[in-house]
PDB file of C-alpha atoms in Angstrom:
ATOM      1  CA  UNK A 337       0.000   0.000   0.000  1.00  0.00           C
ATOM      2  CA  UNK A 338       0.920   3.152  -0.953  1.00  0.00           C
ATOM      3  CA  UNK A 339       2.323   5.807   0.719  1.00  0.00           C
ATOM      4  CA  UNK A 340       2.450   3.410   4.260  1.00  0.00           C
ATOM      5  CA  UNK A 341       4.459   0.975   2.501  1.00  0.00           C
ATOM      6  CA  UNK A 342       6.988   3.017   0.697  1.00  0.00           C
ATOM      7  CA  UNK A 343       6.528   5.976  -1.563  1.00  0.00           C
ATOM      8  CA  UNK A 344       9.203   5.379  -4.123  1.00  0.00           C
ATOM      9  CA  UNK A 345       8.674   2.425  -6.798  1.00  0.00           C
ATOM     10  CA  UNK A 346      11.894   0.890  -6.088  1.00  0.00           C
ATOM     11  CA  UNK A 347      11.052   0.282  -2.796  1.00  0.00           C
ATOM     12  CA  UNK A 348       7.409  -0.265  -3.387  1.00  0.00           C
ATOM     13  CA  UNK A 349       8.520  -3.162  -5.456  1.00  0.00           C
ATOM     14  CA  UNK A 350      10.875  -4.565  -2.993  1.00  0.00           C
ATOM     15  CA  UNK A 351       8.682  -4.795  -0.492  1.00  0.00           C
ATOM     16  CA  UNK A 352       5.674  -5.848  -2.415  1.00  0.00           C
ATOM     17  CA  UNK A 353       8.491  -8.584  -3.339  1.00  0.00           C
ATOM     18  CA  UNK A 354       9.080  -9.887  -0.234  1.00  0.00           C
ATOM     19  CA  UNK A 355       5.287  -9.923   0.466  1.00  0.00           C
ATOM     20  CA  UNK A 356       5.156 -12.582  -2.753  1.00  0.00           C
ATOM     21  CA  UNK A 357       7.862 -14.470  -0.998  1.00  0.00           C
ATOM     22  CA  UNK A 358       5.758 -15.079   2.446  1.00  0.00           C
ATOM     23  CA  UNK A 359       2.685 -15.484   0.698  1.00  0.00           C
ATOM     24  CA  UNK A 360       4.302 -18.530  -1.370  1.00  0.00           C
ATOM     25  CA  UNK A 361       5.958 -20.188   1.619  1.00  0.00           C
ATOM     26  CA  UNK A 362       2.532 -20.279   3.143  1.00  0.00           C
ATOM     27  CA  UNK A 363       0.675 -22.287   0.031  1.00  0.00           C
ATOM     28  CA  UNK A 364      -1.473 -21.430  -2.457  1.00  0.00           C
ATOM     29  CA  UNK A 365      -4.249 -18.702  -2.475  1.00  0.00           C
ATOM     30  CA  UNK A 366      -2.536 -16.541   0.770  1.00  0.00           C
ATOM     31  CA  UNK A 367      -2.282 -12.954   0.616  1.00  0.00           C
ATOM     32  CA  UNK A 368       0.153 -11.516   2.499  1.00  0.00           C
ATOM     33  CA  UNK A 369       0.707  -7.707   3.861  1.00  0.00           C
ATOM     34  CA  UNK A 370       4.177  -6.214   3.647  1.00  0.00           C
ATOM     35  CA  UNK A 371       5.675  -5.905   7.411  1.00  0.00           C
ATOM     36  CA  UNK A 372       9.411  -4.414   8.243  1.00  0.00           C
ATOM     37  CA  UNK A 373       9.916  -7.766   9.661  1.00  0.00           C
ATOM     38  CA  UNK A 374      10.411  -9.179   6.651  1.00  0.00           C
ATOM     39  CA  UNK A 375      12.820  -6.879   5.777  1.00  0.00           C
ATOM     40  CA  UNK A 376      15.158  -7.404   8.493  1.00  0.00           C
ATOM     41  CA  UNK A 377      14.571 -11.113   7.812  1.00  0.00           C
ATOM     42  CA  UNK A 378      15.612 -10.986   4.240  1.00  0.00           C
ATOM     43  CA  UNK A 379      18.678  -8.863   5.172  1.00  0.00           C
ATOM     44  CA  UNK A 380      19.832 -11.307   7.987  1.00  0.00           C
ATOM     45  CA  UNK A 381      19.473 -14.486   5.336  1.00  0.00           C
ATOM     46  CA  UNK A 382      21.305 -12.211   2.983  1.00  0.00           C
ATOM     47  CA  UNK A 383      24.375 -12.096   5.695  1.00  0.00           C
ATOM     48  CA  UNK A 384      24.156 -15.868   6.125  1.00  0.00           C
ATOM     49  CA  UNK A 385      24.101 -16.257   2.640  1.00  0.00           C
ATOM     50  CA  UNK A 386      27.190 -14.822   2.474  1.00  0.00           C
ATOM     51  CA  UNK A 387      28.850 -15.646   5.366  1.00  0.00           C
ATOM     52  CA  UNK A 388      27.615 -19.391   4.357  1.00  0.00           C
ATOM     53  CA  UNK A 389      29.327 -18.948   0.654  1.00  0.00           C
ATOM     54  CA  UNK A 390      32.499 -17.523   2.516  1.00  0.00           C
ATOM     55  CA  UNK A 391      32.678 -20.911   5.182  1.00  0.00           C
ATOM     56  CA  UNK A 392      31.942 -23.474   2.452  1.00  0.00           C
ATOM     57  CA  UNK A 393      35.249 -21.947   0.837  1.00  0.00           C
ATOM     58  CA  UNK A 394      37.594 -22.477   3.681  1.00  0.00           C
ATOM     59  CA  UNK A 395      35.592 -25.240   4.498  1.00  0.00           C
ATOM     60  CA  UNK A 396      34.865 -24.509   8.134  1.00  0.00           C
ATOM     61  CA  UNK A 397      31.550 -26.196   9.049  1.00  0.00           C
ATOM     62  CA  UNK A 398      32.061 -29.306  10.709  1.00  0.00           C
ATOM     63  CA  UNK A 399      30.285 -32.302  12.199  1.00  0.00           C
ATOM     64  CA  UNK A 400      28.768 -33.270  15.212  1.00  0.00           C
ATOM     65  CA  UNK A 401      27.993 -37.114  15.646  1.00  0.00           C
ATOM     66  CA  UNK A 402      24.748 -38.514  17.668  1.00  0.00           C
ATOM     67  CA  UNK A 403      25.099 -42.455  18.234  1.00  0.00           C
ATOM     68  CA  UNK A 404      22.307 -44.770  17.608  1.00  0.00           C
ATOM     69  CA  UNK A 405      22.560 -47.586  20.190  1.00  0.00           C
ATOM     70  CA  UNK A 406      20.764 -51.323  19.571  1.00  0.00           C
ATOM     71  CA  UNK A 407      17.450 -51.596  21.468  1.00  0.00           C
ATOM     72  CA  UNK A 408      18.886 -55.573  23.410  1.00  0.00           C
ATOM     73  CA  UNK A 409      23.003 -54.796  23.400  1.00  0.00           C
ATOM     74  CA  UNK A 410      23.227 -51.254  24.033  1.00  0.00           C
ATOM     75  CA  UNK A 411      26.175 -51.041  20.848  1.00  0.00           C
ATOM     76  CA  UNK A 412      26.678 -48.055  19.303  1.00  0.00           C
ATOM     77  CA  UNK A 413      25.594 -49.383  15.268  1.00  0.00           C
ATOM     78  CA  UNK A 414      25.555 -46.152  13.605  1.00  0.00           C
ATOM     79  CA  UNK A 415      26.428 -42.600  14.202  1.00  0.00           C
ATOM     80  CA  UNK A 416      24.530 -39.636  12.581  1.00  0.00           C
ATOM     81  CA  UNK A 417      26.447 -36.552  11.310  1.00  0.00           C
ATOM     82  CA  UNK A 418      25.043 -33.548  11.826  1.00  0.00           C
ATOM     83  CA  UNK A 419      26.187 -30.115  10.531  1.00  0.00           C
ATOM     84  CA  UNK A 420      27.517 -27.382  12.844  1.00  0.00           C
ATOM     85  CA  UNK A 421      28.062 -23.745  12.003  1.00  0.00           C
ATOM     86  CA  UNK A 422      29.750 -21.387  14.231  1.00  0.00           C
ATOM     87  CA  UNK A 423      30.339 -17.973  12.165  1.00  0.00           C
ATOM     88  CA  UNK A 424      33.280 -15.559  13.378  1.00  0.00           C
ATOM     89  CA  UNK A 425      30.290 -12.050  13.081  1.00  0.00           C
ATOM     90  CA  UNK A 426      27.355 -14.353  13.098  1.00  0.00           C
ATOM     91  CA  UNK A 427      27.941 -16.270  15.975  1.00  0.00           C
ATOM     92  CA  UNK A 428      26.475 -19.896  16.134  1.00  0.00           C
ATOM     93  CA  UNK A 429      23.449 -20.427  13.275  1.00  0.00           C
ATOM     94  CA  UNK A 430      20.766 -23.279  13.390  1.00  0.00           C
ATOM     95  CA  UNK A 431      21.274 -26.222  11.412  1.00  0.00           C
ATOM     96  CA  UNK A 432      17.634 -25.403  10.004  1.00  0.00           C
ATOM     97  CA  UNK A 433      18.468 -21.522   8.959  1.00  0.00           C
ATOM     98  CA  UNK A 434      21.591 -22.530   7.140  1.00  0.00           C
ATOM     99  CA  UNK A 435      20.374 -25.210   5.480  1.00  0.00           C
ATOM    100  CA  UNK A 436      17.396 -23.455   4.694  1.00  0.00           C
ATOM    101  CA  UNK A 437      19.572 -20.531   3.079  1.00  0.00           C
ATOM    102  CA  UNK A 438      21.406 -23.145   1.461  1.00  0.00           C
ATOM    103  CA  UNK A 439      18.479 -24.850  -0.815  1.00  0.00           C
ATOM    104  CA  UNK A 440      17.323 -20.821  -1.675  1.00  0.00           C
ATOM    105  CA  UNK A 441      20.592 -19.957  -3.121  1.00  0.00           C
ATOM    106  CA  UNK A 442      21.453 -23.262  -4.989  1.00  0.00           C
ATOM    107  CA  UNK A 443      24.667 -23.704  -2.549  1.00  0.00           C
ATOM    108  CA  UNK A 444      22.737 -26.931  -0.762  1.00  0.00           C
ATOM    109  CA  UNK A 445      24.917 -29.416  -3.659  1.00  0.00           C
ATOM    110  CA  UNK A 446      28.248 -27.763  -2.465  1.00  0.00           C
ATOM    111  CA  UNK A 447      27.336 -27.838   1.604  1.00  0.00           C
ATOM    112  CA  UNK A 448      26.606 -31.525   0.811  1.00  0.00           C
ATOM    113  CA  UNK A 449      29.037 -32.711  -0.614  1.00  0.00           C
ATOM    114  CA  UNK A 450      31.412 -30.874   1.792  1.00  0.00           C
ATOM    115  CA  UNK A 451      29.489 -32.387   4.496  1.00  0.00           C
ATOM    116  CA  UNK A 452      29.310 -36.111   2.645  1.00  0.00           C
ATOM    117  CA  UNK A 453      33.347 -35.822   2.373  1.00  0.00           C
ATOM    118  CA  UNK A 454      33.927 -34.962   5.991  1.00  0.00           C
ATOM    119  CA  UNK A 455      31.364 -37.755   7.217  1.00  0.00           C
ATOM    120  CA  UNK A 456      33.514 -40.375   5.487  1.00  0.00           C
ATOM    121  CA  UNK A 457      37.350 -38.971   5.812  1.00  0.00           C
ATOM    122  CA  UNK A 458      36.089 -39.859   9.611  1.00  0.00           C
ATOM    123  CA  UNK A 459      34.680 -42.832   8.801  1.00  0.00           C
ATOM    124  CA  UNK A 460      37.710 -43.947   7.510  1.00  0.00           C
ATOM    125  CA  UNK A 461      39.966 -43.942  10.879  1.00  0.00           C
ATOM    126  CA  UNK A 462      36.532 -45.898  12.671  1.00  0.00           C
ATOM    127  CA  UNK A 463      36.615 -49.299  13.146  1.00  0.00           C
ATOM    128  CA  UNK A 464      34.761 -51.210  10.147  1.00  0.00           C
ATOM    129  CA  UNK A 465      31.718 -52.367  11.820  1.00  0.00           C
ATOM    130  CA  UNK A 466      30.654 -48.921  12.580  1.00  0.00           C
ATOM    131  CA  UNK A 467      28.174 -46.770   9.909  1.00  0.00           C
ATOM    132  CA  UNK A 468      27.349 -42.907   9.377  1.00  0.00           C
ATOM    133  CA  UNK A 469      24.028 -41.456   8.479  1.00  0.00           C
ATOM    134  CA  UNK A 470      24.702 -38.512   5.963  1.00  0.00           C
ATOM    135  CA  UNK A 471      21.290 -36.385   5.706  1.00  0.00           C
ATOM    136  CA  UNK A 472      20.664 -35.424   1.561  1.00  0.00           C
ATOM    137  CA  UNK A 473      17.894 -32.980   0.525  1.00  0.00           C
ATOM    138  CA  UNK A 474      15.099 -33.051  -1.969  1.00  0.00           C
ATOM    139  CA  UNK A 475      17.718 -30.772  -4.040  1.00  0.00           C
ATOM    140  CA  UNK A 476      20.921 -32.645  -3.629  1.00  0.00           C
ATOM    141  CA  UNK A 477      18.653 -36.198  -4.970  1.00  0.00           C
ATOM    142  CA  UNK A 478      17.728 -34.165  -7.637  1.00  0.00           C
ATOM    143  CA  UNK A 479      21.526 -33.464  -9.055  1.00  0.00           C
ATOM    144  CA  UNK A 480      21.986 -36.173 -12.065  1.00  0.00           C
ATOM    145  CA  UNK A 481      25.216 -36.389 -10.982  1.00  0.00           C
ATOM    146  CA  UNK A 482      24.512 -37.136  -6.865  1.00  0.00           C
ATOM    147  CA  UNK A 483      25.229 -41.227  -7.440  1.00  0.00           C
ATOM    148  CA  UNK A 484      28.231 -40.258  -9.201  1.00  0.00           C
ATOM    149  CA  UNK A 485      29.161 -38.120  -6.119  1.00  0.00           C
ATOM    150  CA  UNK A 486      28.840 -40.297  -3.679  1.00  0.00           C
ATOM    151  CA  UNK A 487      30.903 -43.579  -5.595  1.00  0.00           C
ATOM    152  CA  UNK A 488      33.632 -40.957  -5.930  1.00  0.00           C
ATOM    153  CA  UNK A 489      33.605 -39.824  -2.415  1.00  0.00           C
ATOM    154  CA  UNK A 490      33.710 -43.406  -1.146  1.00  0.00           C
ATOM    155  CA  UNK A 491      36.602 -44.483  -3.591  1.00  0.00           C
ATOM    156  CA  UNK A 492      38.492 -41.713  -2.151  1.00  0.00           C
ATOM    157  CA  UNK A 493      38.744 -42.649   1.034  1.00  0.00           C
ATOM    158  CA  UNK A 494      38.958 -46.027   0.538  1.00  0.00           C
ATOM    159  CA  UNK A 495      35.663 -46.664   2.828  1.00  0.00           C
ATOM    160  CA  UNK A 496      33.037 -49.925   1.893  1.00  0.00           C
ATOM    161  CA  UNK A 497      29.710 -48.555   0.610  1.00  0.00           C
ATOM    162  CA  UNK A 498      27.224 -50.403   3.065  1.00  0.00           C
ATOM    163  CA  UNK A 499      28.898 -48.350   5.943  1.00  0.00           C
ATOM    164  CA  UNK A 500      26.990 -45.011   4.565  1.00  0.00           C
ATOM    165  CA  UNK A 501      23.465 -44.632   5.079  1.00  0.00           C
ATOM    166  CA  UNK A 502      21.688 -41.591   3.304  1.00  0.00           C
ATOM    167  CA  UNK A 503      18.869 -39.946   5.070  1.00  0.00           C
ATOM    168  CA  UNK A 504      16.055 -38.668   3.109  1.00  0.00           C
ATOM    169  CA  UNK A 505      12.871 -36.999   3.863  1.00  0.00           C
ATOM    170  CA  UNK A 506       9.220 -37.644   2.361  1.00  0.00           C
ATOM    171  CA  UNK A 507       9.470 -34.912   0.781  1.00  0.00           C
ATOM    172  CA  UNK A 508      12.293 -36.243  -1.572  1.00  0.00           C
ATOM    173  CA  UNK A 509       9.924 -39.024  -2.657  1.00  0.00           C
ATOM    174  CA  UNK A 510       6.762 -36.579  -3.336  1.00  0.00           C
ATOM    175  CA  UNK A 511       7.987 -35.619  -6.785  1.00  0.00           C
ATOM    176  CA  UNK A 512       9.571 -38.120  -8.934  1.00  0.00           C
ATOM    177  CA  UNK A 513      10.047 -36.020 -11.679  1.00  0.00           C
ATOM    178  CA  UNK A 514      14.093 -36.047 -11.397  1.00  0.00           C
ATOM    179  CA  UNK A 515      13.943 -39.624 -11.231  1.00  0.00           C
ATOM    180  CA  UNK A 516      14.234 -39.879  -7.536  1.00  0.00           C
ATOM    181  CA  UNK A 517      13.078 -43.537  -7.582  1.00  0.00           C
ATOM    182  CA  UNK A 518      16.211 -44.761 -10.340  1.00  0.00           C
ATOM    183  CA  UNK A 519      19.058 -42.599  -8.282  1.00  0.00           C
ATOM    184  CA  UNK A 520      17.990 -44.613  -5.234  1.00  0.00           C
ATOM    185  CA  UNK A 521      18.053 -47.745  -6.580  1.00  0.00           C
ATOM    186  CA  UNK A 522      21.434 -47.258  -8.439  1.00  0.00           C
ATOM    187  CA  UNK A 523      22.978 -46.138  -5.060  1.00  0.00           C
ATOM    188  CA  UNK A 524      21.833 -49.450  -3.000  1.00  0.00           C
ATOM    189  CA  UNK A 525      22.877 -51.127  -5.729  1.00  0.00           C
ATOM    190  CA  UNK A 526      26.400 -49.761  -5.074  1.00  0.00           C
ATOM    191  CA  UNK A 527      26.177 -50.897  -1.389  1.00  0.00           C
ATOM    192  CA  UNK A 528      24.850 -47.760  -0.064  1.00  0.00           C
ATOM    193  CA  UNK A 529      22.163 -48.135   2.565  1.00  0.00           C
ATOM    194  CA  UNK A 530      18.908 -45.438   2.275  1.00  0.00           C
ATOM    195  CA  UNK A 531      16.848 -44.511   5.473  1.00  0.00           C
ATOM    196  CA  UNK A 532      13.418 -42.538   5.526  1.00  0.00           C
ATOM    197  CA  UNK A 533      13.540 -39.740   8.057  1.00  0.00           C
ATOM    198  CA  UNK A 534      10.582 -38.929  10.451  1.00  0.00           C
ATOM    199  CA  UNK A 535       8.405 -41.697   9.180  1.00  0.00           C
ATOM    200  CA  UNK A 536       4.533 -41.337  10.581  1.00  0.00           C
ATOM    201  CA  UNK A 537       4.629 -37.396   9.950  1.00  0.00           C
ATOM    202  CA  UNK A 538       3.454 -35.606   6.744  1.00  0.00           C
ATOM    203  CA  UNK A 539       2.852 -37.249   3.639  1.00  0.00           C
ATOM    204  CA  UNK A 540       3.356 -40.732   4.997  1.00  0.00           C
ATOM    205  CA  UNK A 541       2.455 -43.561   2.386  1.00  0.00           C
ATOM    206  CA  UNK A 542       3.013 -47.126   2.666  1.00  0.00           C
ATOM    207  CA  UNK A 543       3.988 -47.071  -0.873  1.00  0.00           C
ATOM    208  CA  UNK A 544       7.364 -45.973  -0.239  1.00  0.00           C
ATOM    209  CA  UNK A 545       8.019 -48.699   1.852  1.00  0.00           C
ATOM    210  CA  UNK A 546       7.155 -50.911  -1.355  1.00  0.00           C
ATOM    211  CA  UNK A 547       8.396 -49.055  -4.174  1.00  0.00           C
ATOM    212  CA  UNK A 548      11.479 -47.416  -2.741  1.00  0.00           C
ATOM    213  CA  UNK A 549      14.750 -49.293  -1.938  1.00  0.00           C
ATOM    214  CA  UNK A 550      14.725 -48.385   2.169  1.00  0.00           C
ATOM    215  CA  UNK A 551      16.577 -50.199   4.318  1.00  0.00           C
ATOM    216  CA  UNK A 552      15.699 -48.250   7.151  1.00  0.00           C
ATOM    217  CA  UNK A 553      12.885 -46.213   8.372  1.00  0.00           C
ATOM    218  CA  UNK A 554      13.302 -43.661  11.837  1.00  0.00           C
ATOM    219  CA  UNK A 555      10.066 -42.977  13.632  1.00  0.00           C
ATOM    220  CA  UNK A 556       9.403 -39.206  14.445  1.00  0.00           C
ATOM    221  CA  UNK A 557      10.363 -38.032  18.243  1.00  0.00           C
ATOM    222  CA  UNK A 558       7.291 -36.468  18.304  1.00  0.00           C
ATOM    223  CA  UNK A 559       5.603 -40.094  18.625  1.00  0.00           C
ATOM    224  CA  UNK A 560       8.426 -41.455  21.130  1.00  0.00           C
ATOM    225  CA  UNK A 561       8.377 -38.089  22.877  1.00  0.00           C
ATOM    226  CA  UNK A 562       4.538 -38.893  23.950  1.00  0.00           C
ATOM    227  CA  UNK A 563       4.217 -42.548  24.064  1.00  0.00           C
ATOM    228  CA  UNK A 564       4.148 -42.861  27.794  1.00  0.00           C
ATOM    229  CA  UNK A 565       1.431 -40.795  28.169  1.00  0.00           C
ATOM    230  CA  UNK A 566      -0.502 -41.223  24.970  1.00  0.00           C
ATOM    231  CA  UNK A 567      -1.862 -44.942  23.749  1.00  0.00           C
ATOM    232  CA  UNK A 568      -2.295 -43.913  20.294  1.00  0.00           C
ATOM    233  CA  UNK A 569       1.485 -42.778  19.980  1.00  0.00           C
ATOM    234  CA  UNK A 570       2.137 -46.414  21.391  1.00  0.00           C
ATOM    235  CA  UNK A 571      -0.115 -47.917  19.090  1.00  0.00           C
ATOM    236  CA  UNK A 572       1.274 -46.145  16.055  1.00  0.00           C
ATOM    237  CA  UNK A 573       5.226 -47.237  16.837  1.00  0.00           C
ATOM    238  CA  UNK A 574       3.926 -50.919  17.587  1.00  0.00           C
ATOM    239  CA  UNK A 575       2.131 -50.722  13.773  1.00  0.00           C
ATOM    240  CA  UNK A 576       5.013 -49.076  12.253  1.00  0.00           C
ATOM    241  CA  UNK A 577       7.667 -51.774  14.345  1.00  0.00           C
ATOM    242  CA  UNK A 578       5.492 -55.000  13.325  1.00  0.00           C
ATOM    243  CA  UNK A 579       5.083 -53.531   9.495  1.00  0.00           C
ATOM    244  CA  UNK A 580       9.029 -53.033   9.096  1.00  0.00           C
ATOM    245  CA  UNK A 581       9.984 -56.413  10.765  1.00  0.00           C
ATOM    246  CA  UNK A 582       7.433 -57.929   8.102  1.00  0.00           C
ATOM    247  CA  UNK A 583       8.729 -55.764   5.327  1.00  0.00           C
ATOM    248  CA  UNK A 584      12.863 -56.445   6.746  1.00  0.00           C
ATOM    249  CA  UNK A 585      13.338 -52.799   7.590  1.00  0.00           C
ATOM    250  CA  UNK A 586      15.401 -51.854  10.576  1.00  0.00           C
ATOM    251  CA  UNK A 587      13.660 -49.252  12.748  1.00  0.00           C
ATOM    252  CA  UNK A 588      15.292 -46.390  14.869  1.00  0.00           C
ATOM    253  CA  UNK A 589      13.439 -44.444  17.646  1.00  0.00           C
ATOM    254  CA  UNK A 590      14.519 -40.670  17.421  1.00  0.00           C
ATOM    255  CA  UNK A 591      14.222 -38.382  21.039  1.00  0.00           C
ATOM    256  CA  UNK A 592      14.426 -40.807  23.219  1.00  0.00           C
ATOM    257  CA  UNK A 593      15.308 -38.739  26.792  1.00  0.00           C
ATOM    258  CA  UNK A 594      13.415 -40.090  29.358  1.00  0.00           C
ATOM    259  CA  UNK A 595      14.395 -43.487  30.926  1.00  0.00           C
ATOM    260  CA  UNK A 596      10.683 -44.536  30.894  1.00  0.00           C
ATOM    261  CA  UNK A 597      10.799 -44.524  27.472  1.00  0.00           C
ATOM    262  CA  UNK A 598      13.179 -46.798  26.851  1.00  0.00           C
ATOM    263  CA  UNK A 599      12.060 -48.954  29.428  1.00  0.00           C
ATOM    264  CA  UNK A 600       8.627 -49.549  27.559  1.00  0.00           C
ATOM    265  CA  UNK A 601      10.663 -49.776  24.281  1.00  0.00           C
ATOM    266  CA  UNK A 602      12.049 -52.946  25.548  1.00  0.00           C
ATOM    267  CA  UNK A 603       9.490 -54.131  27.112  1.00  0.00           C
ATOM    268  CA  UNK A 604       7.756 -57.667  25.332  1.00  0.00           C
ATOM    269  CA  UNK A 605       5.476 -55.316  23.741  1.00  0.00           C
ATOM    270  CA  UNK A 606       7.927 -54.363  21.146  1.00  0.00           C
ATOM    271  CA  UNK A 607      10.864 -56.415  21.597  1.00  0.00           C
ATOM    272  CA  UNK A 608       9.777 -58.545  18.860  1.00  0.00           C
ATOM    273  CA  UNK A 609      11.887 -55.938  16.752  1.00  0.00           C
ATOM    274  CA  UNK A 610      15.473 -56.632  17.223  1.00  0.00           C
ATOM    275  CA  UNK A 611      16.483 -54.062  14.614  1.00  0.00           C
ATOM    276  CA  UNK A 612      14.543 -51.538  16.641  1.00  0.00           C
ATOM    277  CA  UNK A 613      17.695 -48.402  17.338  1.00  0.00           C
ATOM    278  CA  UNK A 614      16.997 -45.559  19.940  1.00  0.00           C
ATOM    279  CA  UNK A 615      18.799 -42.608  18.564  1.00  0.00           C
TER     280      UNK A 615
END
């Protein structure tokens, strides 16, 4: 609105600009009112944006590793690498805001495979019967090149493919259209192992358990978070434990905090699951 949103066109059109921008995140047929809000937000990703170009150049983002133990043994099986960002002006930045600013501005394929290389260089000085979870976007399994990426960045550091496990998201598996469902099967048919993130939230279907080469599938936190207190949470990890054993898909249980939790996690009720992970 004119004058209360800016008098000169330049800035009329800038702001009306970032109105679009809100009004898309939020869906389809949203109107959205210009607020200086969003201009300060646009300005701050702009900063990370550039402070993220400048760290992916000297290459200092680094990894932070959060074991998944076995349900029965208590072994450490896998280890999940997670990306850590502490900027010099910026101070320390969310995993979610970076990598958020990273899909916008296209520099997602270079934080990955910075992130892919670092997760196996370590990999390589663990002992053999350990794995690492590596999390890829919707974006990165997009790249024609990503199975290519990752058989290079295996051969060079000398480390077997079935001790890599890609995370994806739903959301990768929405949208087939850059042949999401071929990449996938070309990189477990190198070795490498594929896990569905947050399964039981979103767009949930069945048929990826069918159609897609998963090997693993993680239930949510925010089901393992509540199932003390809440039957249907319980009921929905016992469905999704009994229809991976039957389909030969291990299970991990993300958030697990509370000792009462993993007390009724191996309990008889689900201990029919052996490949059942708290993470």
């Amino acid at each position: 609105f004119i004058p209360e949103d800016g008098a000169q066109q330049d800035v009329i059109l800038k702001h009306a600009d970032l109105a679009l921008y809100q009004a898309k995140a939020r869906g389809r047929g949203k109107v959205v009112r210009f607020a200086p809000t969003m201009a300060a937000t646009a300005q701050t990703r702009h900063r990370i944006e550039q402070a993220l170009r400048s760290a992916l150049q000297q290459e200092t983002l680094t990894l932070a590793y959060q074991p998944q133990r076995h349900l029965i043994n208590g072994k450490v099986t896998c280890v999940e690498a997670l990306a850590r960002w502490h900027d010099q002006q910026l101070g320390q930045i969310a995993p979610a805001l970076f990598i958020s600013v990273a899909e916008e501005s296209s520099l997602i394929h270079t934080l990955g495979q910075l992130l892919l290389n670092q997760a196996c260089q370590q990999l390589s000085r663990w002992p053999a019967n350990l794995t690492v979870a590596v999390n890829i976007s919707p974006l990165q399994l997009a790249n024609p090149d990503i199975v290519n990426q990752v058989a290079d960045t295996l051969k060079r550091h000398d480390v077997a493919a079935d001790r890599l496990e890609l995370e994806i998201t739903e959301t990768a598996l929405l949208d087939d259209s850059h042949n999401a469902l071929d990449k996938l099967h070309q990189l477990k048919a190198l070795g490498v192992r594929i896990t569905l993130d947050d399964f039981g939230t979103g767009h949930s279907s069945l048929g990826y358990l069918r159609d897609f080469p998963i090997s693993k599938v993680k239930i949510d936190k925010s089901f393992t978070l509540h199932m003390e207190d809440d039957a249907e949470c319980a009921a929905i990890i016992d469905a999704i434990l009994v229809l991976a054993k039957g389909l030969g898909i291990e299970t991990v249980a993300e958030g697990i905090e509370q000792p009462a939790v993993m007390a009724k996690l191996t309990s008889s009720r689900f201990r029919g699951c052996q490949g059942c992970c708290p993470d």
